[in-house]
Tab-separated table of N, CA and C in Angstrom:
chain	number	residue	atom	x	y	z
M	1	UNK	N	0.834	-1.172	0.000
M	1	UNK	CA	0.000	0.000	0.000
M	1	UNK	C	0.890	1.251	0.000
M	2	UNK	N	0.565	2.200	-0.837
M	2	UNK	CA	1.352	3.422	-0.950
M	2	UNK	C	1.212	4.265	0.318
M	3	UNK	N	2.274	4.932	0.666
M	3	UNK	CA	2.244	5.812	1.833
M	3	UNK	C	1.626	7.143	1.461
M	4	UNK	N	0.933	7.743	2.449
M	4	UNK	CA	0.254	9.021	2.235
M	4	UNK	C	1.055	10.142	2.879
M	5	UNK	N	1.092	11.274	2.175
M	5	UNK	CA	1.752	12.462	2.706
M	5	UNK	C	0.834	13.661	2.528
M	6	UNK	N	0.706	14.457	3.571
M	6	UNK	CA	-0.026	15.712	3.506
M	6	UNK	C	1.004	16.801	3.254
M	7	UNK	N	0.826	17.558	2.175
M	7	UNK	CA	1.759	18.631	1.827
M	7	UNK	C	1.047	19.962	2.054
M	8	UNK	N	1.552	20.746	3.006
M	8	UNK	CA	0.953	22.032	3.362
M	8	UNK	C	1.887	23.138	2.885
M	9	UNK	N	1.469	23.844	1.857
M	9	UNK	CA	2.315	24.871	1.222
M	9	UNK	C	1.412	25.890	0.551
M	10	UNK	N	1.610	27.181	0.851
M	10	UNK	CA	0.764	28.217	0.260
M	10	UNK	C	1.229	28.641	-1.131
M	11	UNK	N	2.484	28.390	-1.471
M	11	UNK	CA	2.998	28.752	-2.790
M	11	UNK	C	2.633	27.650	-3.784
M	12	UNK	N	1.851	28.011	-4.790
M	12	UNK	CA	1.320	27.038	-5.753
M	12	UNK	C	2.421	26.250	-6.471
M	13	UNK	N	3.504	26.933	-6.888
M	13	UNK	CA	4.585	26.243	-7.603
M	13	UNK	C	5.310	25.250	-6.701
M	14	UNK	N	5.598	25.655	-5.462
M	14	UNK	CA	6.241	24.735	-4.522
M	14	UNK	C	5.334	23.561	-4.195
M	15	UNK	N	4.050	23.833	-4.019
M	15	UNK	CA	3.091	22.766	-3.727
M	15	UNK	C	3.081	21.731	-4.848
M	16	UNK	N	3.041	22.209	-6.073
M	16	UNK	CA	3.053	21.296	-7.231
M	16	UNK	C	4.370	20.520	-7.302
M	17	UNK	N	5.489	21.208	-7.097
M	17	UNK	CA	6.799	20.544	-7.137
M	17	UNK	C	6.885	19.434	-6.099
M	18	UNK	N	6.518	19.745	-4.852
M	18	UNK	CA	6.612	18.740	-3.788
M	18	UNK	C	5.694	17.553	-4.063
M	19	UNK	N	4.461	17.834	-4.464
M	19	UNK	CA	3.508	16.749	-4.741
M	19	UNK	C	3.972	15.903	-5.929
M	20	UNK	N	4.416	16.547	-7.005
M	20	UNK	CA	4.895	15.800	-8.174
M	20	UNK	C	6.097	14.926	-7.821
M	21	UNK	N	7.021	15.477	-7.054
M	21	UNK	CA	8.206	14.726	-6.654
M	21	UNK	C	7.829	13.519	-5.800
M	22	UNK	N	6.954	13.733	-4.844
M	22	UNK	CA	6.518	12.626	-3.989
M	22	UNK	C	5.757	11.568	-4.781
M	23	UNK	N	4.892	12.000	-5.680
M	23	UNK	CA	4.141	11.049	-6.503
M	23	UNK	C	5.067	10.248	-7.406
M	24	UNK	N	6.131	10.878	-7.891
M	24	UNK	CA	7.105	10.169	-8.724
M	24	UNK	C	7.826	9.072	-7.932
M	25	UNK	N	7.828	9.214	-6.614
M	25	UNK	CA	8.430	8.201	-5.745
M	25	UNK	C	7.360	7.335	-5.072
M	26	UNK	N	6.194	7.261	-5.717
M	26	UNK	CA	5.102	6.372	-5.341
M	26	UNK	C	4.426	6.705	-4.019
M	27	UNK	N	4.410	7.974	-3.652
M	27	UNK	CA	3.638	8.444	-2.511
M	27	UNK	C	2.278	8.920	-2.994
M	28	UNK	N	1.297	8.854	-2.136
M	28	UNK	CA	-0.001	9.468	-2.401
M	28	UNK	C	0.069	10.840	-1.726
M	29	UNK	N	0.149	11.892	-2.539
M	29	UNK	CA	0.320	13.244	-2.012
M	29	UNK	C	-1.006	13.988	-1.985
M	30	UNK	N	-1.332	14.525	-0.834
M	30	UNK	CA	-2.555	15.294	-0.629
M	30	UNK	C	-2.167	16.760	-0.413
M	31	UNK	N	-2.454	17.634	-1.375
M	31	UNK	CA	-2.066	19.039	-1.225
M	31	UNK	C	-3.056	19.843	-0.383
M	32	UNK	N	-2.513	20.739	0.441
M	32	UNK	CA	-3.315	21.685	1.221
M	32	UNK	C	-2.644	23.045	1.083
M	33	UNK	N	-3.408	24.037	0.633
M	33	UNK	CA	-2.855	25.365	0.376
M	33	UNK	C	-2.988	26.326	1.553
M	34	UNK	N	-3.788	25.975	2.532
M	34	UNK	CA	-4.071	26.879	3.638
M	34	UNK	C	-3.868	26.132	4.956
M	35	UNK	N	-2.950	26.638	5.762
M	35	UNK	CA	-2.665	25.994	7.037
M	35	UNK	C	-3.857	25.890	7.966
M	36	UNK	N	-4.864	26.743	7.756
M	36	UNK	CA	-6.052	26.708	8.616
M	36	UNK	C	-6.846	25.425	8.448
M	37	UNK	N	-6.691	24.739	7.333
M	37	UNK	CA	-7.436	23.499	7.102
M	37	UNK	C	-6.569	22.243	7.265
M	38	UNK	N	-5.302	22.437	7.574
M	38	UNK	CA	-4.358	21.308	7.598
M	38	UNK	C	-4.642	20.299	8.703
M	39	UNK	N	-4.965	20.753	9.901
M	39	UNK	CA	-5.204	19.817	11.003
M	39	UNK	C	-6.420	18.940	10.705
M	40	UNK	N	-7.501	19.557	10.229
M	40	UNK	CA	-8.708	18.792	9.899
M	40	UNK	C	-8.425	17.800	8.781
M	41	UNK	N	-7.677	18.221	7.776
M	41	UNK	CA	-7.373	17.320	6.655
M	41	UNK	C	-6.476	16.176	7.122
M	42	UNK	N	-5.522	16.467	7.980
M	42	UNK	CA	-4.660	15.415	8.522
M	42	UNK	C	-5.484	14.395	9.304
M	43	UNK	N	-6.446	14.867	10.070
M	43	UNK	CA	-7.306	13.959	10.841
M	43	UNK	C	-8.168	13.090	9.930
M	44	UNK	N	-8.542	13.619	8.762
M	44	UNK	CA	-9.350	12.851	7.810
M	44	UNK	C	-8.556	11.736	7.139
M	45	UNK	N	-7.334	12.059	6.704
M	45	UNK	CA	-6.580	11.073	5.902
M	45	UNK	C	-5.530	10.306	6.693
M	46	UNK	N	-5.186	10.779	7.898
M	46	UNK	CA	-4.146	10.168	8.727
M	46	UNK	C	-2.910	9.808	7.894
M	47	UNK	N	-2.177	10.824	7.445
M	47	UNK	CA	-1.018	10.578	6.586
M	47	UNK	C	0.130	9.917	7.342
M	48	UNK	N	1.042	9.333	6.590
M	48	UNK	CA	2.248	8.742	7.166
M	48	UNK	C	3.305	9.805	7.425
M	49	UNK	N	3.140	10.967	6.780
M	49	UNK	CA	4.103	12.060	6.874
M	49	UNK	C	3.398	13.371	6.553
M	50	UNK	N	3.847	14.450	7.174
M	50	UNK	CA	3.372	15.793	6.838
M	50	UNK	C	4.582	16.614	6.414
M	51	UNK	N	4.517	17.167	5.224
M	51	UNK	CA	5.550	18.067	4.712
M	51	UNK	C	4.922	19.448	4.696
M	52	UNK	N	5.590	20.430	5.321
M	52	UNK	CA	4.946	21.730	5.428
M	52	UNK	C	5.921	22.891	5.391
M	53	UNK	N	5.402	23.995	4.881
M	53	UNK	CA	6.111	25.265	4.889
M	53	UNK	C	5.993	25.856	6.289
M	54	UNK	N	6.883	26.775	6.620
M	54	UNK	CA	6.810	27.452	7.909
M	54	UNK	C	6.204	28.845	7.754
M	55	UNK	N	6.605	29.553	6.712
M	55	UNK	CA	6.112	30.916	6.512
M	55	UNK	C	4.868	30.873	5.626
M	56	UNK	N	3.702	30.919	6.279
M	56	UNK	CA	2.422	30.887	5.569
M	56	UNK	C	1.520	31.971	6.132
M	57	UNK	N	0.562	32.435	5.344
M	57	UNK	CA	-0.397	33.409	5.874
M	57	UNK	C	-1.410	32.724	6.791
M	58	UNK	N	-2.029	33.498	7.630
M	58	UNK	CA	-3.112	33.061	8.515
M	58	UNK	C	-2.622	32.224	9.694
M	59	UNK	N	-1.921	31.133	9.430
M	59	UNK	CA	-1.396	30.253	10.477
M	59	UNK	C	0.068	29.998	10.158
M	60	UNK	N	0.951	30.307	11.091
M	60	UNK	CA	2.372	30.045	10.828
M	60	UNK	C	2.647	28.550	10.942
M	61	UNK	N	3.729	28.137	10.363
M	61	UNK	CA	4.128	26.744	10.470
M	61	UNK	C	4.366	26.328	11.908
M	62	UNK	N	4.910	27.252	12.717
M	62	UNK	CA	5.126	26.946	14.131
M	62	UNK	C	3.798	26.637	14.819
M	63	UNK	N	2.792	27.484	14.581
M	63	UNK	CA	1.475	27.266	15.181
M	63	UNK	C	0.875	25.947	14.706
M	64	UNK	N	1.062	25.653	13.439
M	64	UNK	CA	0.519	24.422	12.874
M	64	UNK	C	1.201	23.191	13.472
M	65	UNK	N	2.516	23.252	13.614
M	65	UNK	CA	3.236	22.125	14.234
M	65	UNK	C	2.713	21.891	15.649
M	66	UNK	N	2.577	22.959	16.417
M	66	UNK	CA	2.079	22.823	17.796
M	66	UNK	C	0.675	22.240	17.830
M	67	UNK	N	-0.180	22.665	16.909
M	67	UNK	CA	-1.551	22.137	16.854
M	67	UNK	C	-1.549	20.656	16.483
M	68	UNK	N	-0.722	20.271	15.528
M	68	UNK	CA	-0.647	18.864	15.121
M	68	UNK	C	-0.116	17.996	16.257
M	69	UNK	N	0.912	18.464	16.939
M	69	UNK	CA	1.513	17.688	18.025
M	69	UNK	C	0.623	17.643	19.268
M	70	UNK	N	-0.303	18.604	19.389
M	70	UNK	CA	-1.230	18.616	20.528
M	70	UNK	C	-2.407	17.666	20.329
M	71	UNK	N	-2.627	17.228	19.104
M	71	UNK	CA	-3.748	16.330	18.805
M	71	UNK	C	-3.311	14.884	19.051
M	72	UNK	N	-3.974	14.171	19.960
M	72	UNK	CA	-3.556	12.800	20.289
M	72	UNK	C	-3.501	11.848	19.091
M	73	UNK	N	-4.376	12.044	18.109
M	73	UNK	CA	-4.367	11.140	16.954
M	73	UNK	C	-3.308	11.506	15.919
M	74	UNK	N	-2.799	12.714	15.985
M	74	UNK	CA	-1.854	13.188	14.964
M	74	UNK	C	-0.426	13.347	15.478
M	75	UNK	N	-0.238	13.370	16.781
M	75	UNK	CA	1.062	13.736	17.338
M	75	UNK	C	2.211	12.809	16.936
M	76	UNK	N	1.931	11.568	16.593
M	76	UNK	CA	2.996	10.639	16.222
M	76	UNK	C	3.401	10.742	14.746
M	77	UNK	N	2.640	11.487	13.956
M	77	UNK	CA	2.959	11.621	12.525
M	77	UNK	C	4.191	12.502	12.380
M	78	UNK	N	5.224	12.017	11.698
M	78	UNK	CA	6.420	12.836	11.506
M	78	UNK	C	6.116	14.074	10.662
M	79	UNK	N	6.780	15.182	11.012
M	79	UNK	CA	6.621	16.439	10.294
M	79	UNK	C	7.965	16.868	9.736
M	80	UNK	N	7.980	17.175	8.444
M	80	UNK	CA	9.174	17.700	7.798
M	80	UNK	C	8.891	19.142	7.384
M	81	UNK	N	9.640	20.077	7.953
M	81	UNK	CA	9.505	21.487	7.605
M	81	UNK	C	10.387	21.789	6.400
M	82	UNK	N	9.806	22.464	5.422
M	82	UNK	CA	10.547	22.898	4.240
M	82	UNK	C	10.380	24.402	4.195
M	83	UNK	N	11.472	25.145	4.377
M	83	UNK	CA	11.342	26.579	4.576
M	83	UNK	C	12.513	27.381	4.052
M	84	UNK	N	12.253	28.644	3.795
M	84	UNK	CA	13.301	29.574	3.373
M	84	UNK	C	14.120	30.034	4.573
M	85	UNK	N	13.611	29.828	5.783
M	85	UNK	CA	14.385	30.164	6.975
M	85	UNK	C	15.564	29.201	7.044
M	86	UNK	N	16.777	29.729	6.950
M	86	UNK	CA	17.913	28.822	6.827
M	86	UNK	C	18.998	29.022	7.884
M	87	UNK	N	18.750	29.869	8.857
M	87	UNK	CA	19.735	30.065	9.914
M	87	UNK	C	19.714	28.942	10.927
M	88	UNK	N	20.809	28.788	11.641
M	88	UNK	CA	20.931	27.749	12.663
M	88	UNK	C	19.841	27.899	13.731
M	89	UNK	N	19.600	29.146	14.136
M	89	UNK	CA	18.573	29.390	15.154
M	89	UNK	C	17.180	29.083	14.616
M	90	UNK	N	16.985	29.260	13.305
M	90	UNK	CA	15.698	28.915	12.698
M	90	UNK	C	15.457	27.412	12.784
M	91	UNK	N	16.475	26.645	12.431
M	91	UNK	CA	16.332	25.184	12.500
M	91	UNK	C	16.057	24.743	13.930
M	92	UNK	N	16.758	25.319	14.892
M	92	UNK	CA	16.539	24.950	16.292
M	92	UNK	C	15.121	25.286	16.735
M	93	UNK	N	14.617	26.450	16.316
M	93	UNK	CA	13.260	26.856	16.681
M	93	UNK	C	12.214	25.923	16.049
M	94	UNK	N	12.438	25.572	14.783
M	94	UNK	CA	11.513	24.682	14.070
M	94	UNK	C	11.506	23.294	14.705
M	95	UNK	N	12.680	22.764	14.982
M	95	UNK	CA	12.754	21.454	15.640
M	95	UNK	C	12.205	21.526	17.062
M	96	UNK	N	12.448	22.655	17.739
M	96	UNK	CA	11.925	22.853	19.095
M	96	UNK	C	10.409	22.862	19.144
M	97	UNK	N	9.782	23.320	18.055
M	97	UNK	CA	8.317	23.331	17.978
M	97	UNK	C	7.758	21.922	17.802
M	98	UNK	N	8.608	21.007	17.315
M	98	UNK	CA	8.161	19.622	17.156
M	98	UNK	C	8.394	19.008	15.793
M	99	UNK	N	9.000	19.760	14.868
M	99	UNK	CA	9.290	19.176	13.551
M	99	UNK	C	10.365	18.103	13.693
M	100	UNK	N	10.215	17.027	12.941
M	100	UNK	CA	11.154	15.908	13.001
M	100	UNK	C	12.299	16.055	12.013
M	101	UNK	N	12.101	16.883	10.990
M	101	UNK	CA	13.148	17.117	9.985
M	101	UNK	C	12.998	18.529	9.453
M	102	UNK	N	14.065	19.018	8.846
M	102	UNK	CA	14.133	20.393	8.370
M	102	UNK	C	14.910	20.408	7.059
M	103	UNK	N	14.315	20.983	6.024
M	103	UNK	CA	14.983	21.133	4.727
M	103	UNK	C	14.817	22.590	4.317
M	104	UNK	N	15.927	23.245	3.958
M	104	UNK	CA	15.832	24.652	3.586
M	104	UNK	C	15.623	24.812	2.089
M	105	UNK	N	14.906	25.887	1.735
M	105	UNK	CA	14.665	26.241	0.337
M	105	UNK	C	15.785	27.172	-0.108
M	106	UNK	N	16.161	27.173	-1.364
M	106	UNK	CA	15.650	26.276	-2.400
M	106	UNK	C	16.110	24.846	-2.115
M	107	UNK	N	15.235	23.914	-2.409
M	107	UNK	CA	15.523	22.524	-2.052
M	107	UNK	C	16.388	21.838	-3.110
M	108	UNK	N	17.134	20.877	-2.633
M	108	UNK	CA	17.787	19.905	-3.502
M	108	UNK	C	16.808	18.740	-3.573
M	109	UNK	N	16.457	18.315	-4.772
M	109	UNK	CA	15.489	17.220	-4.908
M	109	UNK	C	15.969	15.966	-4.204
M	110	UNK	N	17.255	15.670	-4.329
M	110	UNK	CA	17.800	14.467	-3.682
M	110	UNK	C	17.742	14.600	-2.163
M	111	UNK	N	18.116	15.756	-1.644
M	111	UNK	CA	18.093	15.959	-0.189
M	111	UNK	C	16.656	15.912	0.342
M	112	UNK	N	15.720	16.466	-0.410
M	112	UNK	CA	14.311	16.430	-0.035
M	112	UNK	C	13.858	14.979	0.139
M	113	UNK	N	14.130	14.134	-0.867
M	113	UNK	CA	13.689	12.743	-0.796
M	113	UNK	C	14.459	11.950	0.248
M	114	UNK	N	15.727	12.287	0.483
M	114	UNK	CA	16.485	11.624	1.557
M	114	UNK	C	15.823	11.896	2.904
M	115	UNK	N	15.419	13.153	3.116
M	115	UNK	CA	14.769	13.515	4.374
M	115	UNK	C	13.418	12.807	4.515
M	116	UNK	N	12.651	12.736	3.425
M	116	UNK	CA	11.369	12.033	3.441
M	116	UNK	C	11.590	10.566	3.796
M	117	UNK	N	12.520	9.929	3.118
M	117	UNK	CA	12.772	8.495	3.353
M	117	UNK	C	13.303	8.217	4.747
M	118	UNK	N	14.053	9.153	5.318
M	118	UNK	CA	14.578	8.964	6.671
M	118	UNK	C	13.479	8.992	7.727
M	119	UNK	N	12.359	9.617	7.408
M	119	UNK	CA	11.260	9.739	8.373
M	119	UNK	C	10.250	8.614	8.293
M	120	UNK	N	10.333	7.785	7.272
M	120	UNK	CA	9.299	6.752	7.091
M	120	UNK	C	9.883	5.364	7.055
């Protein structure tokens, strides 16, 4: 059975890139463009992995990570943050919020998939 991934990204081009890349590696990718709907969608599909941006409108990635980790049914799902924030303190803050992996933009396709595979 193919693994499911929820991809939360407000940038349409990045969302398409991440979903296409994951689908090419036999993942079932579920795109979400608005962080406000991500927790509900995650609860519906119970993905094996969540890939998400940090800098989004309405709900920040930090807030979303905290909400996902606070939900008893979702807290065990690994989260991979993909973000333009690339400083050491940014990575520490993102991991401190509960992300299991961190990949900085612009992404390397190989590094992106290595991080995905390391989490599953």
